[in-house]
Short mmCIF file of C-alpha atoms and ligand atoms in Angstrom, two decimals:
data_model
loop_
_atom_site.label_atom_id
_atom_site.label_comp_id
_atom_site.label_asym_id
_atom_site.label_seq_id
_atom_site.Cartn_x
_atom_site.Cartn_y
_atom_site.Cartn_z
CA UNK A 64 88.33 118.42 55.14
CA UNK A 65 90.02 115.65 53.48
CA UNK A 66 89.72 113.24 56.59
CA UNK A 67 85.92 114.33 57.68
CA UNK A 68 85.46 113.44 53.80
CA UNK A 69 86.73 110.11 54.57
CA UNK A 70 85.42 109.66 57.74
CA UNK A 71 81.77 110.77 56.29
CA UNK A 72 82.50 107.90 53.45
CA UNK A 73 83.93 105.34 56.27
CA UNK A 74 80.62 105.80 58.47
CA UNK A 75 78.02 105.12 55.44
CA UNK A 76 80.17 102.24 53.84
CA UNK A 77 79.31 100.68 57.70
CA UNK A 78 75.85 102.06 57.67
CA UNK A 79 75.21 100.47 54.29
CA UNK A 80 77.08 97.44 54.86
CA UNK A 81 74.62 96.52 58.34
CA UNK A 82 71.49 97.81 56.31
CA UNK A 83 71.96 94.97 53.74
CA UNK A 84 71.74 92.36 56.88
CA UNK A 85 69.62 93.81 60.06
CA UNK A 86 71.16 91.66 63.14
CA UNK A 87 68.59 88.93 64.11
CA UNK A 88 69.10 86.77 67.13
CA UNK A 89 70.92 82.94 66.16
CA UNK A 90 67.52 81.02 67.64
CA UNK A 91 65.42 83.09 65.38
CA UNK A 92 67.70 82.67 62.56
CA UNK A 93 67.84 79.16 63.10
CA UNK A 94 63.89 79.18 62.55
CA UNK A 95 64.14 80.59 59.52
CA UNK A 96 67.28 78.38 58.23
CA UNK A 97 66.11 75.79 59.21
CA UNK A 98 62.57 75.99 58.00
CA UNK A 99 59.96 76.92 60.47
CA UNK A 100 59.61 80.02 59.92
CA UNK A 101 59.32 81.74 56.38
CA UNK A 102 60.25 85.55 55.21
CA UNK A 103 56.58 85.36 53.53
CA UNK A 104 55.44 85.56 57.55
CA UNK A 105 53.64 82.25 56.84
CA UNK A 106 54.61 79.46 58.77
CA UNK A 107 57.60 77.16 57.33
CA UNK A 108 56.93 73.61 56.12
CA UNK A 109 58.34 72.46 59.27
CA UNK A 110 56.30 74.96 61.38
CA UNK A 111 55.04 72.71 64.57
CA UNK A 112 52.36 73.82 67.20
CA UNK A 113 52.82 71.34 69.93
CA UNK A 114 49.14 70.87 72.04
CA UNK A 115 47.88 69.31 75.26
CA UNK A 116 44.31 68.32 76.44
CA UNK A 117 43.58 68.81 80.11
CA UNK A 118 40.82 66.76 81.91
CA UNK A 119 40.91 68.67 85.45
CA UNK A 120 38.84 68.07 88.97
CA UNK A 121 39.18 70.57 91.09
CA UNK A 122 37.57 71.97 94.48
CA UNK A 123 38.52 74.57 95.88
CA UNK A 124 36.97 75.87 99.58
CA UNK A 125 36.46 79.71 99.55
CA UNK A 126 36.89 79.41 103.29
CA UNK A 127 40.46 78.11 103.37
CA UNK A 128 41.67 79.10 100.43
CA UNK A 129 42.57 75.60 99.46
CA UNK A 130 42.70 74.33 96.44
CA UNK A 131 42.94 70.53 95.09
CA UNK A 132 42.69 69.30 91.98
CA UNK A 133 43.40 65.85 89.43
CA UNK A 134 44.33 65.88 86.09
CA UNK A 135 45.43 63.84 83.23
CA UNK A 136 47.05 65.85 80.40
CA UNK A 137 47.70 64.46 76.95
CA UNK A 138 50.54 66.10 75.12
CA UNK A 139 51.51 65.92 71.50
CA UNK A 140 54.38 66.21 70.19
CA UNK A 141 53.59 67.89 67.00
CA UNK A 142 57.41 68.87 66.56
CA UNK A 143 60.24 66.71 64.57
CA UNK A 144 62.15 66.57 67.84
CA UNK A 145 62.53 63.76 70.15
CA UNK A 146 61.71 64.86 73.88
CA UNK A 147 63.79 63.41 77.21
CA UNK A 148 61.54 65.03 79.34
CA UNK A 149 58.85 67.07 79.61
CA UNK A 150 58.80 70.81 81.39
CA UNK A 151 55.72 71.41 83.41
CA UNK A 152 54.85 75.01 85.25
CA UNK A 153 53.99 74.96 88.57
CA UNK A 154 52.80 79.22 88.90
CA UNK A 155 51.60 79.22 92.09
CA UNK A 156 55.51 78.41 93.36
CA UNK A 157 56.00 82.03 92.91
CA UNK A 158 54.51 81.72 96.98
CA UNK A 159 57.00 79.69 97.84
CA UNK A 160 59.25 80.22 101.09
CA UNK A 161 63.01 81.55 98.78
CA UNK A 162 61.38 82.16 95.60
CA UNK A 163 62.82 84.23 93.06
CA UNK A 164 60.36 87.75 92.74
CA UNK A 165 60.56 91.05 91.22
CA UNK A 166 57.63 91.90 93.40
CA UNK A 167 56.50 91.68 96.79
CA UNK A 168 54.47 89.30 98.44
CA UNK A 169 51.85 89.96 101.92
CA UNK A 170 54.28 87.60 104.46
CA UNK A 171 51.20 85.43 105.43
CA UNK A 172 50.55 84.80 102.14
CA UNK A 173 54.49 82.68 101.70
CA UNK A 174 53.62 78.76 101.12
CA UNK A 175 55.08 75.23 100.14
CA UNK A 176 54.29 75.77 96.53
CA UNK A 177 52.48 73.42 94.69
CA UNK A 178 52.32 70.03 96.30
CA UNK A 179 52.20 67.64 93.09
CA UNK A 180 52.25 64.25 92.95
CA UNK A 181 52.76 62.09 89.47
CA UNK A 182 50.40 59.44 89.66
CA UNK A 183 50.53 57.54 86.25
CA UNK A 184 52.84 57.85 83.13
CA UNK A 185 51.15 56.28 80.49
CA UNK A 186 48.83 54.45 82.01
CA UNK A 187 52.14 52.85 84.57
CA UNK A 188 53.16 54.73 88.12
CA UNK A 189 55.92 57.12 87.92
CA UNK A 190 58.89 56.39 90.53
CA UNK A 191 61.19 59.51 89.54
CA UNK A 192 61.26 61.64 92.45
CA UNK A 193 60.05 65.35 91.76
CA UNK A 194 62.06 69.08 92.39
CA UNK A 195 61.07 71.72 91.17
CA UNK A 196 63.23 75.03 90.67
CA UNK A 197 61.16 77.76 90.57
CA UNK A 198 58.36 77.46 88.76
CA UNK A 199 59.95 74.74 86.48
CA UNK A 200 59.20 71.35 87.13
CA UNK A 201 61.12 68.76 84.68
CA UNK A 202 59.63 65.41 84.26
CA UNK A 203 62.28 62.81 83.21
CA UNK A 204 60.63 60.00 80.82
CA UNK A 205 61.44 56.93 80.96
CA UNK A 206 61.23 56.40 77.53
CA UNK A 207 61.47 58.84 74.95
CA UNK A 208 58.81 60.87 73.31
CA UNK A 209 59.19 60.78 69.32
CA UNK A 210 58.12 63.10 66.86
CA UNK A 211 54.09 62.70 66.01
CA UNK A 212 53.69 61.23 68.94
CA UNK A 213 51.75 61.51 72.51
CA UNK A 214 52.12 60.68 76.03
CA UNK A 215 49.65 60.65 78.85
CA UNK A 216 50.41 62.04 82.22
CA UNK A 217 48.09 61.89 85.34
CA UNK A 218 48.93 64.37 88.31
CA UNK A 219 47.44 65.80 90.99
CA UNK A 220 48.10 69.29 93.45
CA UNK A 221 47.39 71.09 96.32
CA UNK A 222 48.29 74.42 97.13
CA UNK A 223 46.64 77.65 98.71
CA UNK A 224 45.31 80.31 96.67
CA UNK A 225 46.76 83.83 98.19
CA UNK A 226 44.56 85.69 100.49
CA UNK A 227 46.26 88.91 100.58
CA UNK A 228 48.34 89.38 97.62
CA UNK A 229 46.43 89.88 94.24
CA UNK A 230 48.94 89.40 91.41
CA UNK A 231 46.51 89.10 88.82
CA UNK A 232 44.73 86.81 90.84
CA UNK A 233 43.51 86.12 94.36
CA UNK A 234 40.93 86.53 96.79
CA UNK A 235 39.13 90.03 96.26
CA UNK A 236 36.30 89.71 99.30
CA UNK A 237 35.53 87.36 101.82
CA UNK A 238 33.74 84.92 99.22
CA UNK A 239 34.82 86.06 95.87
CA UNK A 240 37.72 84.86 94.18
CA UNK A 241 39.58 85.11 90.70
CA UNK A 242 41.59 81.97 90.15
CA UNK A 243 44.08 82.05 87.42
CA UNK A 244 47.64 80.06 87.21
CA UNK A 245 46.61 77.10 89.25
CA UNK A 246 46.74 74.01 87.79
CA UNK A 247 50.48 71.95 86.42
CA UNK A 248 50.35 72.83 82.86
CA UNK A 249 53.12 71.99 80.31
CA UNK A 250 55.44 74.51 78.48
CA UNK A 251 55.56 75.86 75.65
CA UNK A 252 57.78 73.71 73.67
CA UNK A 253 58.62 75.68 70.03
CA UNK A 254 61.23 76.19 67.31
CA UNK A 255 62.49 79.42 68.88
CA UNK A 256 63.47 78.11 72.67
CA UNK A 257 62.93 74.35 72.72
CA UNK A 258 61.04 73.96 76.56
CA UNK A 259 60.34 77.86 77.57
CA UNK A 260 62.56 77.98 80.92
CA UNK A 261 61.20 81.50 81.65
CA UNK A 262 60.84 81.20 85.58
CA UNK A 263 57.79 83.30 86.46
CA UNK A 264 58.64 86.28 89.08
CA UNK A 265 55.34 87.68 89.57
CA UNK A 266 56.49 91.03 86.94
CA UNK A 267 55.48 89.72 83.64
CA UNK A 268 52.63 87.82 82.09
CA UNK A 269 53.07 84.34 80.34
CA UNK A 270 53.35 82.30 77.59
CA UNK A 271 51.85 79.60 77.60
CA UNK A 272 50.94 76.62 74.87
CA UNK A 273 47.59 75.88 73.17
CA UNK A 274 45.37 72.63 74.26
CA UNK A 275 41.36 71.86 75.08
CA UNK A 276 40.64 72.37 78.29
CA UNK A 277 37.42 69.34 80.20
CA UNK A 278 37.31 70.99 83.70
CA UNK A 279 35.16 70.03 86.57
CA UNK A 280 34.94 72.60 89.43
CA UNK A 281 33.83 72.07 92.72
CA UNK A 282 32.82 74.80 94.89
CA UNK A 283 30.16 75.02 97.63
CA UNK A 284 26.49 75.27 97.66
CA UNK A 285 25.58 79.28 96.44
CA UNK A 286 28.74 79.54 95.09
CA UNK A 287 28.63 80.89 91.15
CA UNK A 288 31.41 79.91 88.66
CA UNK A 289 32.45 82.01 85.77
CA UNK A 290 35.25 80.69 83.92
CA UNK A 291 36.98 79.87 80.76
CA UNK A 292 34.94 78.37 77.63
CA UNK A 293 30.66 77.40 77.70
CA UNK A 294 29.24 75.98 80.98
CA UNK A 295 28.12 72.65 80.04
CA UNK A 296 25.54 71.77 82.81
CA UNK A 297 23.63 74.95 84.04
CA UNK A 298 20.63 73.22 84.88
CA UNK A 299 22.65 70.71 87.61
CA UNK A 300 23.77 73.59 89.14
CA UNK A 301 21.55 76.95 88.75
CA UNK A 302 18.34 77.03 90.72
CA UNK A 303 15.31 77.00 88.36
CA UNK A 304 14.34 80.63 87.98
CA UNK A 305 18.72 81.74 87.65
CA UNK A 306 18.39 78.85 84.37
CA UNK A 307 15.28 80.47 83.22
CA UNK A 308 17.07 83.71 83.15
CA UNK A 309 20.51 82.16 81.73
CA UNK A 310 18.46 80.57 79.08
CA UNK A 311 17.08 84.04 78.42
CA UNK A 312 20.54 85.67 78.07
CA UNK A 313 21.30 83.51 75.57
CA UNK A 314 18.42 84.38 72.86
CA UNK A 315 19.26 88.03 73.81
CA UNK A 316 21.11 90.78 72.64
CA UNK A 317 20.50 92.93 75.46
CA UNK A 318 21.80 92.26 79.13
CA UNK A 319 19.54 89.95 81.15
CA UNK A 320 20.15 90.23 85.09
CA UNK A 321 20.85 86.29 85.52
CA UNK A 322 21.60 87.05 89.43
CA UNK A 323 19.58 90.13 90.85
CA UNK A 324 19.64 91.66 94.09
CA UNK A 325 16.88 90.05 94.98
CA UNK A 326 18.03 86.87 93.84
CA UNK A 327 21.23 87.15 96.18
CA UNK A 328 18.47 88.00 98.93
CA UNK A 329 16.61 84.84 98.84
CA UNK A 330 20.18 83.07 99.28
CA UNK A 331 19.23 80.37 97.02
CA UNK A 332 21.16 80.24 94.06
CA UNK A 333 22.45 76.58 93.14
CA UNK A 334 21.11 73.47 92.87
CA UNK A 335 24.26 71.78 91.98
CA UNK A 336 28.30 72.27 93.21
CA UNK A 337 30.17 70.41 90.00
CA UNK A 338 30.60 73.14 87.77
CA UNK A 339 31.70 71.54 84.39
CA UNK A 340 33.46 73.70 81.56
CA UNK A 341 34.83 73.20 77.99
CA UNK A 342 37.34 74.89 76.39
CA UNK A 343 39.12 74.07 72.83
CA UNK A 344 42.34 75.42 71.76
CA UNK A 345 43.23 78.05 74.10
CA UNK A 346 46.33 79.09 76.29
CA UNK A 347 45.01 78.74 79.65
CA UNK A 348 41.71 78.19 81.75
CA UNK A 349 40.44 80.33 84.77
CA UNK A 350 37.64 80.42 86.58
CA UNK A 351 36.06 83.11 89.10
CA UNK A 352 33.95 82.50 91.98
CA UNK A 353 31.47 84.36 93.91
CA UNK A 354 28.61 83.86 96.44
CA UNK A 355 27.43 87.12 96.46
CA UNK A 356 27.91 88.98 92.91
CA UNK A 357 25.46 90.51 90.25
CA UNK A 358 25.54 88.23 87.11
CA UNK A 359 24.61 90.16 84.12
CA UNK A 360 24.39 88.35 80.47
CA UNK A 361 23.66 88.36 76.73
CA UNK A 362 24.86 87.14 73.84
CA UNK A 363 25.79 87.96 70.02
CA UNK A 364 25.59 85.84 66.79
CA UNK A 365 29.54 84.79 66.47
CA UNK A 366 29.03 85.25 62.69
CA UNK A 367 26.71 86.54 60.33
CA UNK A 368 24.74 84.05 59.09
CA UNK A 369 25.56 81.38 61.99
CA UNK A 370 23.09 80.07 64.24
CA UNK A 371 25.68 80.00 67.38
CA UNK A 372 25.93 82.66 70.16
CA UNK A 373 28.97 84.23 71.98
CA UNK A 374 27.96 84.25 75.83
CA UNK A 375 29.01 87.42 77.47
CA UNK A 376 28.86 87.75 81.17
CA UNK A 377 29.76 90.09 83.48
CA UNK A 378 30.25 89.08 87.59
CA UNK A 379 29.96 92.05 90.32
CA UNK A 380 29.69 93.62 93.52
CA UNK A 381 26.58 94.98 93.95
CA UNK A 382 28.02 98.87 95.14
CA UNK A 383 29.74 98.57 91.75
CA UNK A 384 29.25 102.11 90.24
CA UNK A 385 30.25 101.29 86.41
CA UNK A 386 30.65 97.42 85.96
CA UNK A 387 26.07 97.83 85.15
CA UNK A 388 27.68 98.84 81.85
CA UNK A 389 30.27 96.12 81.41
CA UNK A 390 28.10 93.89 79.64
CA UNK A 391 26.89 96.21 77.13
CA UNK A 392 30.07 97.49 76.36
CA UNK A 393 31.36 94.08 75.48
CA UNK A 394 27.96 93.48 73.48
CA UNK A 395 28.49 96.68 71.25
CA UNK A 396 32.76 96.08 71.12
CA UNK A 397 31.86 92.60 69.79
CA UNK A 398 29.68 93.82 66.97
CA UNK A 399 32.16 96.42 65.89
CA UNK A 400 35.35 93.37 65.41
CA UNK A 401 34.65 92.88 61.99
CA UNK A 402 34.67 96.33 61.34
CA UNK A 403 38.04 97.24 63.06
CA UNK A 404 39.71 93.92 63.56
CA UNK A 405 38.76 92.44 60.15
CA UNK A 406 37.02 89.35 61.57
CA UNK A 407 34.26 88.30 64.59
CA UNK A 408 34.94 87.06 68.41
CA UNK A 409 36.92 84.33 67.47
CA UNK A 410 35.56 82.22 70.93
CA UNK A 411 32.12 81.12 72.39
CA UNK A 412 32.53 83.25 75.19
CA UNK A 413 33.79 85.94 77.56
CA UNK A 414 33.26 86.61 81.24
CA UNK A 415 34.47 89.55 83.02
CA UNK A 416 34.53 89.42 86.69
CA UNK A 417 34.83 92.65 88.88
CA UNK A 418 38.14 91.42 90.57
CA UNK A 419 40.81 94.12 90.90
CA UNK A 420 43.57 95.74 88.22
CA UNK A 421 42.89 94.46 84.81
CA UNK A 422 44.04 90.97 83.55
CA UNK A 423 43.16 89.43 80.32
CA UNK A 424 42.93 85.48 80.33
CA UNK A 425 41.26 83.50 77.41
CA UNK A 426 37.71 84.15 77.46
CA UNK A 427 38.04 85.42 81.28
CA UNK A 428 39.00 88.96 82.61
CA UNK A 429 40.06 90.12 86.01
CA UNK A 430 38.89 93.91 86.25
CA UNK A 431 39.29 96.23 89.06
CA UNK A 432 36.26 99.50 89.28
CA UNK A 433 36.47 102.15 87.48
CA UNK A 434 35.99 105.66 88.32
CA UNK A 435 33.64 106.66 85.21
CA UNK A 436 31.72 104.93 82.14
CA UNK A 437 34.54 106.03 80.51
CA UNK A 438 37.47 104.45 82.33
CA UNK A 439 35.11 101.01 82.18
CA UNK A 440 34.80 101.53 78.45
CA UNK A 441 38.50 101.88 78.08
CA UNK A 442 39.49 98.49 80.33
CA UNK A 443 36.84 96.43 78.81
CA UNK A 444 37.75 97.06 75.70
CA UNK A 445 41.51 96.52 76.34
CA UNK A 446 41.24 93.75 77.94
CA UNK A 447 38.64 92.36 75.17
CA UNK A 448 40.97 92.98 72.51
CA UNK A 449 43.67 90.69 74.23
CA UNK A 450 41.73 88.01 73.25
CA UNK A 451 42.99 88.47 69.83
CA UNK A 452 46.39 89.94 71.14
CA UNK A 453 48.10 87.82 72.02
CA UNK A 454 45.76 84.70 72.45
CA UNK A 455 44.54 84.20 68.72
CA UNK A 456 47.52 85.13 67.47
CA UNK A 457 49.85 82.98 70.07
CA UNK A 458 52.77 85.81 70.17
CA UNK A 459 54.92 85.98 73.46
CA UNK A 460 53.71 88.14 75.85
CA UNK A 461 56.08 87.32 78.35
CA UNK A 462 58.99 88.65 76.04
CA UNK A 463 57.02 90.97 73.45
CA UNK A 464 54.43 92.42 75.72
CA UNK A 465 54.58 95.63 74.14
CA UNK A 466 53.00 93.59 71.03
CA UNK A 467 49.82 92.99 72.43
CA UNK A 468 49.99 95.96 74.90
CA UNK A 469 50.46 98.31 71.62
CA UNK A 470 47.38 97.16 69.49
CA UNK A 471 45.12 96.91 72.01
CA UNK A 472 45.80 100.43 73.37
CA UNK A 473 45.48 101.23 70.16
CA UNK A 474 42.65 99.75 68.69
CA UNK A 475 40.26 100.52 71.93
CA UNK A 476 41.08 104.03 71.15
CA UNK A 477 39.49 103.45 67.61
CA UNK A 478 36.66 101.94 69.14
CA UNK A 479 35.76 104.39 71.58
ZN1 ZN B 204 46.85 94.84 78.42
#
């Protein structure tokens, strides 16, 4: 009795001793030590967000899959560090021939990678020669980045857009595509890892790091673009009576058919093939293509009393039993935010294409069908929700997916 009394006091002397300090990983420690983080949750006084701005060209032929593209990316270094190099993610290596994957690939569907070529480093041509491992590609500088500062760096890629694997992405008919994880983008660069090495495997989703997003997208004639942030020249590139209906959609808070059946019929859908976009401060850009979908659309005030609209659309086949509803569904989800989220859409748009499984991206979802109004109800709302969680918020969903993937099965449930 004696011993089990001192055993009993043994255990909660440990028990008590570990409750006064819960373990917490050394990098996360060192972001609180060390001042980036604060025990208040607000940010530390040296909290850093570091930021790029992406000017992008891109075609892409639905007929080959091939995609090519330009960019020149500024990045700022917002942090107090001074950078060597910089880490840029090439996504679409996740195809290539010896890759590391915790999921399997369609064999015809195994590439190159990403062909990328540095053009200019600040404004002067980049010698270094280029490897990547994995999906990481590390650009030696040949001078330092300092703190505050910014550096321009002008690229361009090829690579094939898989045909018969859809990991989030792909090619979901003959002419319809959802293209996410395509361009070089840089890494996440923050107090907790330094560069984010994370290789992707094709298993998890990502992390990636906030910037403005000037994107140019070239497609063929007939070809519709959906795609992150507000179109910025629908009348080069919708045929009169589609921009008449566009126009419509966005007065209107019930859902305009931009693209109707008979619309496809007629086969005459575009004027233009440069599709330009805008995005600011978000952690990626897609885009989804079709020659061949429904376009639905209508829009909400963002806030009360504001004058500016949030553009919902919604892209499908036109056997699609439940995606009629999609746009609706978004419409009424949007008005009840405030209500259940504590604050309104925090972006100028969303566009849900009928693609397959269910994939947010920012402003941009890739949804499969749905057996019932009530299965489409549940996706679209989940998916919606991501755009708080984890977008607005910027947690990891790489390594703390069951963050977002909590609260938004959660709050859907609320909702519905
Ligand atoms: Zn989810």
């Amino acid at each position: 009795m004696k011993y089990t009394l001192l055993t009993l006091c043994f255990i909660l002397a440990i028990l008590f001793s570990q409750a006064q300090e819960l373990y917490m990983p050394k990098e996360i420690k060192k972001a609180y030590t060390e001042g980036y983080r604060s025990n208040t949750g607000l940010p530390g006084k040296h909290y850093f967000v570091n930021k790029s701005k992406y000017n992008i060209n891109v075609s892409f032929d639905p007929l080959t899959a091939k995609l090519k593209g330009w960019e020149e990316i500024t990045y700022f270094n917002n942090s107090n560090d001074t950078l060597q190099s910089l880490l840029i993610k090439l996504y679409q290596n996740l195809y290539m021939k010896g890759a590391v994957r915790y999921t399997t690939i369609d064999s015809n569907d195994v590439t190159d990678g990403v062909r990328v070529k540095i053009i200019k480093l600040n404004q002067k041509p980049y010698a270094e020669s280029l490897k990547a491992r994995g999906t990481n590609m590390t650009v030696k500088l040949p001078s330092a980045l300092l703190p505050k500062d910014s550096i321009k760096i002008e690229l361009s890629w090829e690579l094939h857009i898989p045909k018969k694997t859809t990991i989030r992405m792909g090619k979901y008919d003959e002419t319809s595509y959802f293209i996410g994880y395509w361009y070089p983008q840089i890494a996440v660069y923050d107090d907790i890892s330094g560069w984010y090495f994370q290789t992707y495997n094709g298993q998890h989703e990502l992390f990636n790091e906030y910037a403005d997003y000037r994107v140019s997208i070239d497609v063929p004639k007939n070809y519709i673009v959906w795609a992150t942030g507000v179109l910025q020249n629908p009348e080069e590139v919708l045929n009169d009576n589609i921009l008449k209906k566009y126009k419509q959609a966005l007065e209107s808070d019930e859902a305009i058919p931009v693209i109707s059946e008979d619309d496809l019929k007629s086969r005459n859908l575009t004027k233009g093939t440069s599709w330009r976009y805008k995005a600011n401060y978000v952690n990626d850009f897609s885009f989804a293509l079709s020659d061949h979908y429904l376009w639905d659309a209508t829009s909400i005030i963002s806030e009360e009393g504001s004058n500016s609209r949030i553009i919902i659309n919604s892209a499908y086949k036109a056997n699609s039993t439940n995606f009629k509803h999609v746009a609706a569904i978004t419409h009424k989800l949007m008005q009840e935010f405030p209500n259940f989220i504590g604050r309104s859409y925090p972006y100028p748009s969303m566009s849900i294409f009928n693609g397959g499984g269910a994939m947010e991206y920012p402003m941009m979802v890739n949804q499969g069908e749905e057996p019932d109004y009530k299965g489409a109800m549940f996706t679209t709302s989940h998916e919606v929700v991501h755009s708080f969680f984890p977008f607005y918020v910027g947690n990891n969903q790489e390594k703390h997916a069951w963050l977002d993937e909590g609260i938004t099965t959660m709050i859907p449930m609320e909702f519905q």
